[in-house]
mmCIF file of C-alpha atoms in Angstrom:
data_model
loop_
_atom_site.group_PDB
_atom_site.id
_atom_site.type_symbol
_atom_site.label_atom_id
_atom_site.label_comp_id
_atom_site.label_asym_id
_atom_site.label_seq_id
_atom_site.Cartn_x
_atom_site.Cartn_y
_atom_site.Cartn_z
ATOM 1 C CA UNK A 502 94.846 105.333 117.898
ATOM 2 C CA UNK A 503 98.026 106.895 118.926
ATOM 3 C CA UNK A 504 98.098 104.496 122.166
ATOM 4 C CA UNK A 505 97.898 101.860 120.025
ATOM 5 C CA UNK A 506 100.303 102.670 117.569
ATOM 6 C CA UNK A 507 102.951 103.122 120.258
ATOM 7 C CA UNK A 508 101.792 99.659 121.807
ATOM 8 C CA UNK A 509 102.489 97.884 118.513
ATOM 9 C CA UNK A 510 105.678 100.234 117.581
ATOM 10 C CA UNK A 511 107.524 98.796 120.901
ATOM 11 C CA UNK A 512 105.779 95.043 120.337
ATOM 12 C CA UNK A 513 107.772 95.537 116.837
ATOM 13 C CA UNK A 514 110.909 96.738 118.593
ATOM 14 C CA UNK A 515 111.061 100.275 116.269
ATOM 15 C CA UNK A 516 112.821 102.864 117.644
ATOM 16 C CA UNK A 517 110.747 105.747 116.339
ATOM 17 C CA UNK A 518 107.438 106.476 116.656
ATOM 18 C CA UNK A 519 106.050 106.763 113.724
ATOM 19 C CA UNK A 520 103.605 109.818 112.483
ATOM 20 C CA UNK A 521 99.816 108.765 113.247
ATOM 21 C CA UNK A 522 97.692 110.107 110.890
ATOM 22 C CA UNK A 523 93.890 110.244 110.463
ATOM 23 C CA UNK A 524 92.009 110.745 107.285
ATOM 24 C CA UNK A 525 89.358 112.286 106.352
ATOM 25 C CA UNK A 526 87.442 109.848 103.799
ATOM 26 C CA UNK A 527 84.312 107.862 103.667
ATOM 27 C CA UNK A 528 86.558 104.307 102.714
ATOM 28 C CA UNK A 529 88.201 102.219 105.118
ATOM 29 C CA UNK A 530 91.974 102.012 104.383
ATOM 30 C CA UNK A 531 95.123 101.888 106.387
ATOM 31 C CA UNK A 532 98.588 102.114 104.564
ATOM 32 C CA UNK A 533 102.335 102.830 106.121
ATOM 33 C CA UNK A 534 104.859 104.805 104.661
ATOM 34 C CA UNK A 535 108.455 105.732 104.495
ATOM 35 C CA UNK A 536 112.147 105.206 103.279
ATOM 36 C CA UNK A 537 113.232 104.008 106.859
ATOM 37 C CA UNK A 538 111.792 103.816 110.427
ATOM 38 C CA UNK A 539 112.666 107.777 111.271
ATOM 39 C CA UNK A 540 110.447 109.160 108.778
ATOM 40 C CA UNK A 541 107.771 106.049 108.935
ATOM 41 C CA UNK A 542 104.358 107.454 108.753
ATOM 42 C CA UNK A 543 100.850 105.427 109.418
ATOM 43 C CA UNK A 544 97.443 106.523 108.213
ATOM 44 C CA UNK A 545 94.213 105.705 108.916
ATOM 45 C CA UNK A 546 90.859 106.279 107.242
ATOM 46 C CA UNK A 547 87.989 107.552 109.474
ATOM 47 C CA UNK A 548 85.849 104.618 108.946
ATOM 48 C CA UNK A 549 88.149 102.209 110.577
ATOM 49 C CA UNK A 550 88.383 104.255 113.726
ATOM 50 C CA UNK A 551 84.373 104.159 113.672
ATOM 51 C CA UNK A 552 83.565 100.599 112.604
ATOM 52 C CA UNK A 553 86.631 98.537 113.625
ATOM 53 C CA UNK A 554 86.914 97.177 117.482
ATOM 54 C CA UNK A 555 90.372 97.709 119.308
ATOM 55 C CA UNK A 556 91.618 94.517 118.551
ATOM 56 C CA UNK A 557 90.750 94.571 114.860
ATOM 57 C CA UNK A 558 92.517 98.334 114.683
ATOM 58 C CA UNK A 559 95.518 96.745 116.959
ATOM 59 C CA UNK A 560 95.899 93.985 114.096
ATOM 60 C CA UNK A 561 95.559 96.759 111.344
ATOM 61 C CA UNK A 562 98.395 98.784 113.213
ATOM 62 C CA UNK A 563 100.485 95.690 113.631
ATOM 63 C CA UNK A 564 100.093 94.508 109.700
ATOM 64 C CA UNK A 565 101.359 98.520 108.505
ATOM 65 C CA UNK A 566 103.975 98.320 111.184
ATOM 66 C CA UNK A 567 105.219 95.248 109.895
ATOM 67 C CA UNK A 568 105.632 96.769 106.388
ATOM 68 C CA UNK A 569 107.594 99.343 108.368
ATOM 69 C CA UNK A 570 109.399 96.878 110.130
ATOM 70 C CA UNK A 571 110.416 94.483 106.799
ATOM 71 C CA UNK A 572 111.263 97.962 104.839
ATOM 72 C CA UNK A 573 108.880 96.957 102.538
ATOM 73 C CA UNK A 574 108.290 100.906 100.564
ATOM 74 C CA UNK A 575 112.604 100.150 100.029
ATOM 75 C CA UNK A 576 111.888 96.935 99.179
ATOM 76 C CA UNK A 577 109.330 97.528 96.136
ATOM 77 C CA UNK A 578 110.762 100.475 94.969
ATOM 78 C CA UNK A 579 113.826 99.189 94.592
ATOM 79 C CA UNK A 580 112.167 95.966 92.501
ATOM 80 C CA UNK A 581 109.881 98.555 90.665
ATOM 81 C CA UNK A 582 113.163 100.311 89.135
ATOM 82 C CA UNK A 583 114.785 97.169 88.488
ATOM 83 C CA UNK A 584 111.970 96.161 86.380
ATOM 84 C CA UNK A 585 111.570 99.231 84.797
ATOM 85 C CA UNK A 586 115.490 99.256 83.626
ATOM 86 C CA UNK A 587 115.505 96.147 82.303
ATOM 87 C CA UNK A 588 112.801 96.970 79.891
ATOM 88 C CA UNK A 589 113.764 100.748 79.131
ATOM 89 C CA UNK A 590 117.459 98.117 78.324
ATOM 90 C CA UNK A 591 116.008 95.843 76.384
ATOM 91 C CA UNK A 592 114.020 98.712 74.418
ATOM 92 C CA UNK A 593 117.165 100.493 73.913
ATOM 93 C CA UNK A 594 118.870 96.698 72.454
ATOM 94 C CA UNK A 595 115.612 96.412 70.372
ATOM 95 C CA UNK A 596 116.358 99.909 68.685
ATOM 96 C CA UNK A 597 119.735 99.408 68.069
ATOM 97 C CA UNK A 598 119.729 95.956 66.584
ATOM 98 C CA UNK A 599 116.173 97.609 64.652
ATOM 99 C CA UNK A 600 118.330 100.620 63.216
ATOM 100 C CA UNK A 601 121.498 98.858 62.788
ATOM 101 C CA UNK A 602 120.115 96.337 60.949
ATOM 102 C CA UNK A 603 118.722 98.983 58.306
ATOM 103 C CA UNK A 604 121.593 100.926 57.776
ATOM 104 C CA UNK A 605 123.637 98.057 56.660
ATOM 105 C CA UNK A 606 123.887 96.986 53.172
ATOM 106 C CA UNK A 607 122.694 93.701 51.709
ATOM 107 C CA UNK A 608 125.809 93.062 50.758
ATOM 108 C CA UNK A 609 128.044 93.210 53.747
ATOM 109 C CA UNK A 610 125.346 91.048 55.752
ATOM 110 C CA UNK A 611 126.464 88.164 57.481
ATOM 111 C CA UNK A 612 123.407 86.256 58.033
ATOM 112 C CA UNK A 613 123.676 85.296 61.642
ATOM 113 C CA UNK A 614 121.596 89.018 62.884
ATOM 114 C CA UNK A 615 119.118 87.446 62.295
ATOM 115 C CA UNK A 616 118.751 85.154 65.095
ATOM 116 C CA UNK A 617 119.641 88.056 67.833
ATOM 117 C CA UNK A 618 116.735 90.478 66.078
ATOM 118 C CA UNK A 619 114.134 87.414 66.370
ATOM 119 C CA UNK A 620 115.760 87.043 70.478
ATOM 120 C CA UNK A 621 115.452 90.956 71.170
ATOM 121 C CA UNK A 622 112.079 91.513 69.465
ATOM 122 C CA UNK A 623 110.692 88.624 71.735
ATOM 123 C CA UNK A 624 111.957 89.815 74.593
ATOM 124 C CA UNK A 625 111.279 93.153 73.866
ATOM 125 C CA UNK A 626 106.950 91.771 74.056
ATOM 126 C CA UNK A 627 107.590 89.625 76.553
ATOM 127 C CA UNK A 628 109.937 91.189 79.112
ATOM 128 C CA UNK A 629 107.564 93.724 80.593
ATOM 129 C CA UNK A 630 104.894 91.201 80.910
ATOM 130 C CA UNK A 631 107.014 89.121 83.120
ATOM 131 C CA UNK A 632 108.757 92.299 85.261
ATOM 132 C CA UNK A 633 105.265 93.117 85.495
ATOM 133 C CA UNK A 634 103.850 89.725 87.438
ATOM 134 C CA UNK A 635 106.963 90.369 89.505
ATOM 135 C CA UNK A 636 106.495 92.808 90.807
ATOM 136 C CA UNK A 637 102.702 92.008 91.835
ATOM 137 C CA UNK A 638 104.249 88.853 92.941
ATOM 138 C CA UNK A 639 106.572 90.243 95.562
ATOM 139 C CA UNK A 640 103.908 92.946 96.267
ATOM 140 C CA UNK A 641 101.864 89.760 97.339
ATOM 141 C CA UNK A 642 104.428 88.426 99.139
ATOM 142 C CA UNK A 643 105.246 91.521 101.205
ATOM 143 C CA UNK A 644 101.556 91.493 102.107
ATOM 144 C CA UNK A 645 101.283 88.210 103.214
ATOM 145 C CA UNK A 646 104.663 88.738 105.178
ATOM 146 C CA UNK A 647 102.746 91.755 106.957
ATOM 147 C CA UNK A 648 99.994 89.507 107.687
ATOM 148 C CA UNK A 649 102.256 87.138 109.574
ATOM 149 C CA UNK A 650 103.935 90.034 111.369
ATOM 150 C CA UNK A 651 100.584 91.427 112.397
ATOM 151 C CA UNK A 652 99.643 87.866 113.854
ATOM 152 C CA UNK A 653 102.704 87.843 115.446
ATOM 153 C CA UNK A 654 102.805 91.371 117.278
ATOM 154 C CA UNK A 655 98.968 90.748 118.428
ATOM 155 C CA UNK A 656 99.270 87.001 119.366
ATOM 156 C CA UNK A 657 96.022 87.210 117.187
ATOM 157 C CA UNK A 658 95.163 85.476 114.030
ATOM 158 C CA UNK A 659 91.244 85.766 114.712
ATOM 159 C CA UNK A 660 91.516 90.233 114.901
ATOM 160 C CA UNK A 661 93.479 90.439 111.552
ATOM 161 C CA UNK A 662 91.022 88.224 109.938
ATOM 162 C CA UNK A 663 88.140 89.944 111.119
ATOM 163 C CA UNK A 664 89.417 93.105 110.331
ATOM 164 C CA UNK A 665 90.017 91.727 106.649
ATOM 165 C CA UNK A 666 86.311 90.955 106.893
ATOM 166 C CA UNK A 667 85.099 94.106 107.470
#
């Protein structure tokens, strides 16, 4: 495993090695990790060393190293907290129009807040639906971008999509 991380981490052109890890757990899973190359990390289940042929395992490598590669953990967390501040600002615009609206008299009320409560309360349902396909879409994305790398370091399509397979 560690051979064949270091084949794939110089067909990727990283500078670090990444961490190799092996874990102990009866499902077959591979993931990659980290903020930037120097503190990458790569983790395998035990399964996958067991079941998977080197080629398959070389494509699986590849894939995680591509996430590496693309900064992809950067990537999504940086989308995840974008999506998450625009709703916690949009909840915090709901609640003040909500509140501000009360306090006022019926007298002194212009008419046109109405139209802006009607705009905020709609976003304020709909907004975290769509930050949440968003995210899942780029999430997607990222994945099938990893694919393509993995292709691309092996010279393989037909390991990756065997190793999907299994």
């Amino acid at each position: 495993l560690f051979h064949i991380v270091e084949e794939m981490k110089v067909a990727a052109s990283l500078r670090y090695m990444p961490k190799v890890y092996v874990l102990p757990v009866s499902y077959m899973n591979a993931f990659a990790a980290g903020w930037h190359e120097k503190n990458a990390v790569v983790a395998v289940t035990e399964p996958m060393l067991d079941i998977m042929t080197r080629d398959e395992l070389q494509a699986v490598i590849a894939h995680e190293l591509t996430h590496i590669r693309n900064q992809d953990t950067r990537v999504m967390t940086m989308v995840s907290v974008m999506a998450g501040l625009s709703v916690f600002i949009i909840d915090m615009l709901f609640r003040s129009v909500l509140y501000s609206s009360v306090g006022r008299s019926r007298g002194k009320s212009k008419g046109g807040g109405g139209a802006i409560i009607i705009i905020v309360m709609i976003l304020r349902f709909i907004l975290p639906i769509i930050t949440s396909f968003l995210v899942m879409y780029v999430s997607r994305k990222r994945e099938l971008l990893a694919d393509a790398g993995g292709v691309e370091l092996t010279r393989s399509h037909q390991s990756l999509a065997n190793a999907l397979i299994k």
